[in-house]
XYZ file of C-alpha atoms in Angstrom:
694
model
C -56.485 11.081 76.633
C -56.286 8.554 79.480
C -57.191 4.867 79.264
C -60.311 5.522 81.358
C -61.488 8.206 78.950
C -60.864 5.920 75.969
C -62.828 3.109 77.641
C -65.733 5.441 78.455
C -65.792 6.690 74.865
C -65.845 3.131 73.485
C -68.591 2.218 75.950
C -70.726 5.114 74.725
C -70.044 4.081 71.134
C -71.119 0.482 71.835
C -74.126 1.474 73.928
C -76.580 0.209 71.335
C -74.881 -3.186 70.997
C -74.731 -3.560 74.782
C -78.409 -2.708 75.127
C -79.249 -5.329 72.488
C -77.225 -7.876 74.469
C -79.021 -6.940 77.702
C -82.404 -7.107 76.012
C -81.667 -10.535 74.526
C -80.512 -11.935 77.890
C -83.552 -10.510 79.682
C -85.932 -11.930 77.079
C -84.298 -15.357 77.415
C -84.733 -15.423 81.183
C -88.277 -14.057 80.934
C -89.277 -16.803 78.492
C -87.785 -19.598 80.592
C -89.205 -18.154 83.818
C -92.713 -17.419 82.521
C -92.981 -20.876 80.975
C -91.921 -22.495 84.250
C -94.249 -20.291 86.311
C -97.242 -21.525 84.341
C -96.058 -25.127 84.050
C -95.616 -25.484 87.834
C -98.559 -23.262 88.747
C -100.999 -24.881 91.239
C -103.735 -23.972 88.758
C -102.119 -26.383 86.283
C -100.797 -29.097 88.593
C -104.116 -29.473 90.408
C -105.927 -30.118 87.122
C -103.366 -32.064 85.109
C -102.092 -35.363 86.445
C -98.323 -35.203 86.990
C -97.766 -38.449 85.095
C -100.414 -37.740 82.465
C -99.434 -37.534 78.810
C -100.389 -33.852 78.438
C -98.348 -32.746 81.438
C -95.371 -34.901 80.441
C -95.475 -33.430 76.934
C -95.580 -29.927 78.426
C -92.571 -30.730 80.641
C -90.702 -32.134 77.633
C -91.518 -28.995 75.642
C -90.213 -26.950 78.576
C -86.930 -28.859 78.475
C -86.640 -28.438 74.698
C -87.422 -24.711 74.929
C -84.730 -24.380 77.609
C -82.310 -25.994 75.153
C -83.385 -23.564 72.439
C -82.998 -20.577 74.760
C -79.515 -21.828 75.679
C -78.540 -21.960 72.010
C -79.954 -18.460 71.530
C -77.833 -17.186 74.441
C -74.764 -18.784 72.880
C -75.340 -16.889 69.625
C -76.127 -13.642 71.447
C -72.925 -14.031 73.403
C -71.003 -14.699 70.172
C -72.252 -11.471 68.633
C -71.457 -9.590 71.853
C -67.934 -11.005 71.906
C -67.286 -10.050 68.287
C -68.338 -6.498 69.091
C -65.875 -6.540 71.988
C -63.000 -7.652 69.779
C -62.638 -4.179 68.292
C -62.262 -2.652 71.758
C -59.867 -5.424 72.735
C -57.616 -4.683 69.747
C -57.476 -0.963 70.610
C -56.644 -1.636 74.266
C -53.953 -4.174 73.337
C -52.459 -1.703 70.862
C -52.304 0.904 73.669
C -50.117 -1.447 75.697
C -52.550 -3.093 78.111
C -51.900 -6.712 78.903
C -54.339 -9.430 77.899
C -55.116 -10.083 81.561
C -55.979 -6.430 82.210
C -58.253 -6.404 79.159
C -59.955 -9.603 80.391
C -60.499 -8.088 83.842
C -62.139 -5.025 82.322
C -64.293 -7.173 80.025
C -65.266 -9.425 82.936
C -66.537 -6.507 85.003
C -68.553 -5.198 82.078
C -69.966 -8.650 81.273
C -70.920 -9.247 84.918
C -72.674 -5.881 85.056
C -74.565 -6.352 81.784
C -75.447 -10.029 82.187
C -76.146 -9.823 85.918
C -78.423 -6.815 85.606
C -80.258 -8.320 82.648
C -80.721 -11.656 84.411
C -82.135 -10.056 87.544
C -84.481 -7.961 85.425
C -85.540 -11.090 83.504
C -86.268 -13.022 86.716
C -88.299 -10.141 88.175
C -90.204 -9.562 84.936
C -90.987 -13.251 84.375
C -93.850 -13.106 86.876
C -95.679 -10.119 85.295
C -94.913 -11.543 81.842
C -96.541 -14.853 82.818
C -99.512 -12.983 84.285
C -99.964 -10.889 81.124
C -99.791 -13.946 78.840
C -102.151 -15.920 81.077
C -104.588 -13.006 81.275
C -104.667 -12.665 77.497
C -105.157 -16.407 77.056
C -107.991 -16.494 79.628
C -109.666 -13.337 78.368
C -112.764 -15.295 77.390
C -112.533 -17.978 80.106
C -113.603 -16.618 83.489
C -113.525 -19.641 85.786
C -111.877 -20.510 89.077
C -109.941 -23.235 87.297
C -108.054 -20.687 85.188
C -107.158 -18.209 87.934
C -103.507 -17.138 87.791
C -101.251 -18.576 90.485
C -97.476 -18.426 90.525
C -95.487 -21.615 90.162
C -92.448 -20.672 92.225
C -90.477 -23.642 90.894
C -90.435 -21.824 87.549
C -88.919 -18.721 89.162
C -86.295 -20.880 90.864
C -85.484 -22.610 87.583
C -85.086 -19.261 85.816
C -82.702 -18.113 88.561
C -80.691 -21.360 88.421
C -80.635 -21.216 84.627
C -79.339 -17.622 84.642
C -76.779 -18.358 87.362
C -75.448 -21.395 85.472
C -75.405 -19.845 81.993
C -73.537 -16.666 82.983
C -70.272 -18.263 84.194
C -70.264 -20.694 81.257
C -70.625 -17.880 78.729
C -67.932 -15.845 80.437
C -65.497 -18.773 80.468
C -65.982 -19.065 76.697
C -65.388 -15.337 76.288
C -62.343 -15.350 78.561
C -60.782 -18.229 76.671
C -61.098 -16.330 73.388
C -59.956 -13.012 74.841
C -56.867 -14.571 76.437
C -55.875 -15.910 73.021
C -56.671 -12.679 71.201
C -54.030 -11.201 68.884
C -54.190 -7.809 67.199
C -53.666 -9.236 63.709
C -56.438 -11.781 64.148
C -58.780 -9.166 65.573
C -58.318 -7.056 62.446
C -59.634 -9.982 60.365
C -62.481 -11.042 62.653
C -65.107 -10.710 59.971
C -63.144 -12.986 57.676
C -62.991 -15.831 60.187
C -65.207 -18.636 59.002
C -65.938 -22.215 60.018
C -65.629 -24.018 56.717
C -67.053 -27.527 56.651
C -64.456 -29.854 55.236
C -66.684 -32.737 54.128
C -68.045 -32.587 50.575
C -69.916 -35.904 50.626
C -73.682 -36.051 50.113
C -74.400 -39.296 51.963
C -75.259 -37.581 55.315
C -78.216 -35.806 53.721
C -79.447 -38.959 51.981
C -79.148 -40.905 55.241
C -80.997 -38.117 57.096
C -83.864 -38.190 54.588
C -84.162 -41.918 55.228
C -83.825 -41.819 59.034
C -86.594 -39.264 59.714
C -89.507 -41.319 58.296
C -87.875 -44.646 59.194
C -87.538 -43.688 62.865
C -91.141 -42.489 63.051
C -92.508 -45.587 61.297
C -90.538 -47.836 63.650
C -91.820 -45.768 66.572
C -95.427 -46.388 65.559
C -94.763 -50.092 65.067
C -92.910 -50.653 68.356
C -95.514 -48.670 70.346
C -98.054 -51.406 69.610
C -95.752 -54.217 70.749
C -95.174 -55.688 74.197
C -91.958 -56.925 75.757
C -88.561 -55.676 74.595
C -89.866 -53.965 71.460
C -92.344 -52.019 73.535
C -89.424 -50.359 75.330
C -87.860 -48.970 72.140
C -90.213 -46.197 70.897
C -88.158 -43.406 72.462
C -85.004 -44.781 70.837
C -86.651 -44.579 67.410
C -87.619 -40.941 68.068
C -83.913 -40.265 68.626
C -83.224 -41.899 65.258
C -85.529 -39.359 63.594
C -83.853 -36.497 65.484
C -80.500 -37.772 64.232
C -81.947 -37.615 60.709
C -82.818 -33.926 61.224
C -79.259 -33.255 62.383
C -77.752 -34.978 59.354
C -79.920 -32.962 56.976
C -78.982 -29.745 58.796
C -75.348 -30.788 58.455
C -75.774 -31.473 54.746
C -77.748 -28.384 53.782
C -74.760 -26.073 54.206
C -72.954 -28.036 51.511
C -75.959 -28.008 49.217
C -73.664 -26.749 46.466
C -71.938 -30.126 46.376
C -75.291 -31.825 45.890
C -76.163 -29.458 43.034
C -72.749 -30.000 41.502
C -73.321 -33.752 41.369
C -76.331 -33.212 39.125
C -75.566 -30.011 37.200
C -72.219 -28.250 36.837
C -73.889 -25.332 35.077
C -76.372 -24.733 37.918
C -73.556 -24.925 40.448
C -71.319 -22.368 38.758
C -74.260 -20.059 38.087
C -74.654 -19.615 41.881
C -71.041 -20.256 42.863
C -70.759 -17.292 45.245
C -73.923 -18.265 47.127
C -72.877 -21.893 47.608
C -69.426 -20.932 48.847
C -70.705 -18.297 51.272
C -72.983 -20.943 52.765
C -70.207 -23.520 52.920
C -67.849 -21.077 54.663
C -70.179 -21.038 57.667
C -70.977 -24.723 57.598
C -70.202 -25.637 61.203
C -71.905 -22.650 62.793
C -74.982 -23.069 60.578
C -75.479 -26.729 61.500
C -76.321 -26.177 65.177
C -78.648 -23.236 64.462
C -80.542 -25.080 61.719
C -80.804 -28.278 63.759
C -82.040 -26.679 66.988
C -84.478 -24.385 65.167
C -85.895 -27.353 63.232
C -86.433 -29.328 66.439
C -88.045 -26.342 68.181
C -90.491 -25.750 65.321
C -91.281 -29.482 65.224
C -92.003 -29.376 68.965
C -94.235 -26.329 68.453
C -96.389 -28.092 65.866
C -96.356 -31.391 67.725
C -97.350 -29.865 71.071
C -100.539 -28.292 69.749
C -101.257 -30.949 67.129
C -100.973 -33.953 69.431
C -102.977 -32.399 72.256
C -105.705 -31.366 69.842
C -106.551 -35.076 69.664
C -108.247 -34.878 73.078
C -110.635 -32.179 71.866
C -111.222 -33.781 68.476
C -112.039 -37.085 70.179
C -114.253 -35.311 72.697
C -116.150 -33.522 69.947
C -116.517 -36.716 67.905
C -117.840 -38.837 70.766
C -120.176 -36.090 71.969
C -121.718 -35.698 68.523
C -121.928 -39.472 68.013
C -123.406 -40.188 71.454
C -126.451 -42.444 70.904
C -128.257 -40.994 73.945
C -128.855 -37.294 74.517
C -128.806 -37.723 78.300
C -127.188 -40.177 80.692
C -127.208 -40.319 84.497
C -125.432 -42.679 86.895
C -126.427 -42.740 90.564
C -124.871 -44.353 93.629
C -126.362 -45.464 96.945
C -126.511 -41.886 98.248
C -128.722 -40.757 95.389
C -130.902 -43.804 94.716
C -133.813 -42.553 96.848
C -134.065 -39.180 95.061
C -132.653 -39.734 91.554
C -135.037 -42.360 90.210
C -136.732 -43.082 86.928
C -139.944 -41.591 88.295
C -138.131 -38.411 89.388
C -136.528 -37.986 85.947
C -139.888 -38.540 84.206
C -141.374 -35.949 86.545
C -138.731 -33.396 85.548
C -139.323 -34.135 81.887
C -143.044 -33.595 82.285
C -142.438 -30.406 84.261
C -140.451 -28.955 81.347
C -142.889 -30.140 78.720
C -140.595 -32.847 77.351
C -141.358 -36.425 76.372
C -138.768 -39.219 76.271
C -138.414 -40.899 72.879
C -136.738 -43.863 74.550
C -135.787 -44.487 78.145
C -133.413 -47.246 79.275
C -132.373 -47.998 82.839
C -130.066 -50.662 84.166
C -127.877 -51.714 87.041
C -124.075 -51.930 87.075
C -121.737 -53.482 89.637
C -118.373 -52.011 90.601
C -115.773 -54.774 90.798
C -112.037 -55.290 90.407
C -110.579 -57.267 87.504
C -107.082 -58.627 87.100
C -105.518 -57.219 83.941
C -103.409 -60.035 82.616
C -100.396 -59.751 80.322
C -98.117 -62.288 78.611
C -95.605 -61.563 81.375
C -97.446 -62.466 84.635
C -95.195 -60.157 86.665
C -96.892 -57.211 84.944
C -100.419 -58.232 85.996
C -102.379 -55.581 87.896
C -105.849 -54.983 89.283
C -108.130 -52.369 87.742
C -111.735 -51.244 88.144
C -114.468 -52.760 86.007
C -118.217 -52.236 85.582
C -120.286 -55.395 85.320
C -123.760 -55.662 83.802
C -126.217 -58.292 82.628
C -126.920 -59.346 79.068
C -130.491 -58.014 79.406
C -129.311 -54.535 80.381
C -126.702 -54.631 77.638
C -129.346 -55.610 75.071
C -131.635 -52.781 76.179
C -128.778 -50.265 75.952
C -127.201 -51.310 72.673
C -129.650 -53.576 70.860
C -126.874 -56.187 70.610
C -127.989 -59.775 71.290
C -125.394 -61.894 73.138
C -124.980 -65.589 73.848
C -123.136 -66.097 77.130
C -122.724 -69.325 79.146
C -123.440 -69.039 82.863
C -119.758 -69.530 83.652
C -118.609 -67.064 80.994
C -118.367 -63.336 80.295
C -117.998 -61.033 77.285
C -115.853 -57.887 77.417
C -117.260 -54.848 75.619
C -115.400 -51.662 74.630
C -116.450 -48.747 72.512
C -114.177 -48.335 69.495
C -111.635 -45.608 70.231
C -109.245 -46.321 67.391
C -108.130 -49.869 68.140
C -106.007 -51.265 65.340
C -107.443 -54.759 65.862
C -109.388 -56.913 68.309
C -106.206 -58.085 70.012
C -105.194 -54.536 70.974
C -108.718 -53.836 72.284
C -108.766 -56.830 74.635
C -105.090 -57.473 75.266
C -105.553 -57.571 79.075
C -108.235 -60.288 78.832
C -105.667 -63.096 78.674
C -107.022 -66.508 79.698
C -109.923 -66.664 82.160
C -111.355 -63.455 83.608
C -110.686 -63.047 87.333
C -113.089 -60.732 89.209
C -112.896 -59.636 92.844
C -115.331 -58.008 95.214
C -115.057 -57.391 98.970
C -118.519 -58.905 99.557
C -117.556 -62.224 97.922
C -115.877 -64.994 99.879
C -113.533 -65.763 96.973
C -112.545 -64.479 93.552
C -114.922 -65.138 90.683
C -113.368 -66.962 87.717
C -115.208 -66.799 84.378
C -114.444 -68.034 80.897
C -113.592 -65.158 78.570
C -115.653 -65.146 75.380
C -114.885 -63.146 72.241
C -115.097 -59.443 73.000
C -117.421 -56.947 71.322
C -116.116 -53.668 69.921
C -118.900 -51.109 69.903
C -119.528 -48.520 67.238
C -121.230 -45.673 69.130
C -123.560 -48.061 70.967
C -123.119 -46.448 74.407
C -122.122 -42.884 75.224
C -118.312 -42.815 75.302
C -118.392 -39.826 77.651
C -120.006 -42.003 80.345
C -118.132 -44.600 82.408
C -120.239 -47.516 81.116
C -118.674 -47.455 77.659
C -116.364 -50.276 78.860
C -118.151 -53.244 80.403
C -117.961 -56.914 81.251
C -121.253 -58.650 80.383
C -122.522 -61.658 82.342
C -125.330 -64.150 81.811
C -128.562 -62.885 83.427
C -128.684 -65.652 86.060
C -124.998 -65.250 86.897
C -125.463 -61.512 87.238
C -128.557 -61.783 89.440
C -126.821 -64.258 91.741
C -123.824 -61.904 91.984
C -125.973 -58.798 92.523
C -127.750 -60.388 95.503
C -124.386 -60.864 97.250
C -123.083 -57.303 96.684
C -124.074 -54.359 98.866
C -125.553 -51.135 97.540
C -122.400 -49.021 97.869
C -120.889 -51.003 95.011
C -123.887 -50.620 92.707
C -124.696 -47.934 90.177
C -128.069 -47.309 88.585
C -127.988 -45.871 85.083
C -130.613 -43.942 83.105
C -130.170 -43.283 79.383
C -132.764 -41.404 77.337
C -133.568 -39.080 74.445
C -136.237 -36.378 74.374
C -138.443 -34.647 71.865
C -137.348 -31.092 72.635
C -139.196 -28.129 71.169
C -136.127 -25.929 71.590
C -132.667 -25.816 73.121
C -133.831 -23.575 75.986
C -136.294 -26.229 77.134
C -133.620 -28.878 77.039
C -131.085 -26.675 78.836
C -133.542 -25.801 81.615
C -134.325 -29.493 82.131
C -130.649 -30.392 82.275
C -129.914 -27.697 84.862
C -132.685 -29.041 87.099
C -131.478 -32.613 86.580
C -127.948 -31.603 87.554
C -129.243 -29.760 90.617
C -131.238 -32.852 91.609
C -128.119 -35.061 91.525
C -126.034 -32.505 93.452
C -128.640 -32.241 96.215
C -129.088 -36.014 96.337
C -125.344 -36.504 96.870
C -125.209 -33.900 99.629
C -123.196 -31.537 97.409
C -120.179 -33.869 97.532
C -118.350 -35.597 94.672
C -117.398 -39.229 95.384
C -114.092 -38.904 93.609
C -112.850 -42.504 93.745
C -116.094 -44.437 93.516
C -114.945 -46.622 90.605
C -111.696 -47.529 92.401
C -113.453 -48.564 95.642
C -113.257 -52.320 95.038
C -109.746 -52.115 93.570
C -108.490 -50.244 96.646
C -109.704 -53.040 98.924
C -108.093 -55.720 96.752
C -104.770 -53.908 96.566
C -104.722 -53.442 100.330
C -105.279 -57.167 100.876
C -102.251 -57.763 98.630
C -100.145 -55.366 100.711
C -100.229 -52.640 98.054
C -101.225 -49.148 99.088
C -102.850 -47.703 102.238
C -106.152 -48.826 103.762
C -109.048 -47.960 101.422
C -110.760 -44.667 102.142
C -113.521 -42.931 100.212
C -112.543 -39.504 98.861
C -115.188 -36.774 98.827
C -114.737 -33.217 97.563
C -117.319 -30.415 97.503
C -119.112 -29.832 94.228
C -119.214 -26.074 94.787
C -116.011 -24.543 93.466
C -115.139 -27.700 91.517
C -117.807 -27.533 88.821
C -115.380 -27.895 85.907
C -113.523 -30.695 87.650
C -116.839 -32.494 88.146
C -117.804 -32.015 84.485
C -114.524 -33.612 83.415
C -113.871 -36.328 85.982
C -116.943 -37.059 88.121
C -118.338 -40.477 87.205
C -121.806 -39.496 88.450
C -121.985 -36.151 86.651
C -125.088 -36.092 84.395
C -124.330 -36.094 80.680
C -126.074 -33.832 78.199
C -125.001 -33.850 74.576
C -125.860 -30.174 74.085
C -124.159 -29.033 77.313
C -121.047 -31.132 76.723
C -120.740 -29.812 73.176
C -121.090 -26.198 74.330
C -118.580 -26.547 77.168
C -115.979 -28.903 75.714
C -113.351 -26.159 75.298
C -113.994 -24.632 78.709
C -113.681 -27.981 80.484
C -110.282 -28.426 78.820
C -109.120 -24.832 79.195
C -105.988 -25.743 81.147
C -104.878 -28.135 78.410
C -105.306 -25.447 75.779
C -103.606 -22.682 77.758
C -100.600 -24.651 78.951
C -99.764 -26.315 75.645
C -100.403 -23.124 73.651
C -98.077 -21.091 75.859
C -95.389 -23.780 75.826
C -95.650 -23.926 72.029
C -95.397 -20.142 71.829
C -92.179 -20.195 73.861
C -90.591 -22.883 71.677
C -91.599 -21.009 68.519
C -90.153 -17.743 69.865
C -86.940 -19.548 70.793
C -86.667 -20.916 67.239
C -87.385 -17.489 65.722
C -84.831 -15.789 67.982
C -82.141 -18.290 66.997
C -82.896 -17.794 63.307
C -82.923 -14.010 63.665
C -79.616 -13.791 65.519
C -78.028 -16.174 63.019
C -79.241 -14.016 60.118
C -77.840 -10.912 61.772
C -74.497 -12.615 62.267
C -74.489 -13.969 58.697
C -75.028 -10.586 57.066
C -72.423 -9.005 59.379
C -69.815 -11.648 58.541
C -70.322 -11.443 54.790
C -69.985 -7.668 54.375
C -66.434 -7.886 53.061
C -67.437 -10.660 50.625
C -70.262 -8.450 49.370
C -67.893 -5.525 48.861
C -65.439 -7.653 46.883
C -68.246 -9.052 44.732
C -69.546 -5.542 43.966
C -66.056 -4.401 42.956
C -65.901 -7.356 40.550
C -69.115 -6.216 38.882
C -71.964 -7.695 40.924
C -75.008 -5.442 40.486
C -77.165 -4.273 43.382
C -80.026 -6.382 42.032
C -77.871 -9.511 42.008
C -76.528 -8.658 45.476
C -80.089 -8.363 46.780
C -80.871 -11.735 45.191
C -77.786 -13.283 46.819
C -78.704 -11.984 50.278
C -82.301 -13.135 49.784
C -81.186 -16.705 49.049
C -78.925 -16.742 52.096
C -81.687 -15.510 54.368
C -84.238 -17.872 52.803
C -82.006 -20.891 53.440
C -81.550 -20.084 57.131
C -85.166 -19.047 57.569
C -87.121 -21.687 55.687
C -85.057 -24.832 56.135
C -85.987 -25.161 59.846
C -89.592 -24.321 59.027
C -89.974 -26.931 56.276
C -87.932 -29.596 58.039
C -89.576 -29.015 61.436
C -93.129 -28.908 60.066
C -92.651 -32.050 57.977
C -91.170 -33.972 60.905
C -93.969 -32.753 63.210
C -96.735 -33.867 60.829
C -95.192 -37.333 60.505
C -94.621 -37.533 64.274
C -98.197 -36.515 65.132
C -99.593 -39.039 62.635
C -97.474 -41.881 63.986
C -97.967 -41.162 67.693
C -101.716 -40.619 67.371
C -101.954 -43.761 65.270
C -100.129 -45.707 67.986
C -102.562 -44.543 70.697
C -106.227 -45.267 71.247
C -107.410 -42.329 69.110
C -110.075 -42.928 66.500
C -109.812 -39.643 64.565
C -106.232 -40.013 63.325
C -106.867 -38.238 60.011
C -108.502 -35.247 61.694
C -105.623 -34.825 64.137
C -103.105 -35.109 61.302
C -104.966 -32.421 59.371
C -104.730 -30.153 62.414
C -100.945 -30.590 62.313
C -100.964 -29.808 58.577
C -103.027 -26.633 59.083
C -100.773 -25.541 61.952
C -97.756 -26.089 59.723
C -99.290 -23.938 57.000
C -99.972 -21.218 59.572
C -96.358 -21.357 60.764
C -95.116 -21.197 57.162
C -97.302 -18.157 56.497
C -96.061 -16.403 59.641
C -92.467 -17.215 58.760
C -93.018 -15.845 55.255
C -94.217 -12.521 56.666
C -91.251 -12.303 59.051
C -88.888 -13.312 56.256
C -90.086 -10.491 53.994
C -89.638 -7.946 56.775
C -86.144 -9.143 57.720
C -85.062 -9.506 54.096
C -86.052 -5.930 53.305
C -84.085 -4.590 56.249
C -81.019 -6.776 55.615
C -80.850 -5.981 51.885
C -81.234 -2.240 52.442
C -78.541 -2.201 55.124
C -76.074 -4.328 53.175
C -76.454 -2.355 49.945
C -76.008 0.844 51.917
C -72.742 -0.408 53.433
C -71.193 -1.603 50.164
C -72.284 1.415 48.098
């Protein structure tokens, strides 16, 4: 039999292992490519702001999932290489040189990896389309149409092209050092962890909560401390690593407390310790990936929980803001006419004027000062809207903000440092007013409308200011409730009201109306281009208008019914990114379990010869699998719950407990899913191992 015939026979024998390797590589590239295709899709980037928190979180999850997929490829490659060692030993025994064996292995690796990578890149597009189609099955809108993000395809190609040579260099290094005697004992090679101390685990248990608590504290601070939150997150991640490092020497911890318990499970503790170094990376990365999975969905659920809360707590059922284009058609008389036409009567009806101005946001460090938009109103309008009586001097002003989870008054009005400086293009000079104590509202004005944050002026000061400002910088607001006989009546009225505002504005959304005064001020300071009004057509951008248009009419019933649809992109992107990170974690755990059972076959056989029963062997394998499978789940879920609670608590979110409970429920769902997968894998592993040692 020639060498070529022997090689072909071994190739046929290892066909299954090679196909598993190809499948694993293809899946890795598909996951990285599909995730990138959706992340960089125009459908997503046109809706989500590139520097917005949701998009940045999604990008971070993409980077973490890429790390997880890289670790998975490393383990897949390790299993592939161990399968090749048997062939290598036979070829070396037949007289081939190590270099010739490496050349043959290189050609096979290039064929398998290259073909799998190309297949993964090509299949990433249909895979992304299938996942997106399933996710949007019940959301048929233009905003959720599938469009390819070609940057994701490019990243998948670059990722595959970079990973292949690195993996082969690792393989080549091991093959060049291969010896027949060592190959015969491949299964017995272990990576025993030398340290027997328990302080790393204790330190890790301390660092995880400590880092997250310090993160929440520093996030509320300015100056140097305000730059440290990310560093404290790294401290918590270090804690996860230390616990992952310690868990493989859990026998030493048990031994410190109970010698009897340690010796009762001596074989289990030593089998775990023998693979200490290789377990650490798998447990650490899987824990981080599961934490990212829970965090991604849990944190972004805060937007929908807040939206639902403020919609339900809105004091007015309807709210409308109009600009100078609409003031002739959208009037109080026109709205009353629509109400009468639909058989509705207003229970209360409040109207008022608001001025668009620019305000200097002041900080303890003057170099950080910046100009932002502000709505100004009079104390009479504010009283009519909220029922709150105010005392304001003519040279003073009172800032008002609806409560969105501020820890204290200082955090609510931190940019109102010193006097309040207001600017308007129609004024000859900036207006300087004394800043009075601010008012934090408790559902006094609809949070879903732009007027939930205001600066209130004395009536005479406001009237004097209003006479100097042109109509393009004025908004007229109408806030009212109705005595509806049924939801259909109310819905029909709202549709006509919305149509009235669209027709009055010429079917165009004034996208930057609130920033109009700020743009002029910034240009006078040499910041930014000349101010220009931005208009986009309402038709085709209905969901965008519902989410971002300042002048879009508010209806409590309509907003409540459409809150998920208006945030569909948030849901889809974060859910898919979380799915990829969870799959990456599960793949790492699965490949590590496969490798563990394969490595320990000889130990199982020796234990059976010494009298270990099949029942005890099944129990031993179950504990090994449970450790690898549930440690990342418990550690990752716990860290994610703490992280969500701290980050949400450090932001302007009022429903911290509700968001935390979402993270808890998600964690329970992940634990349940992991339990099901564990039972399936345990059954297969136990049956196979008992069959081999019998």
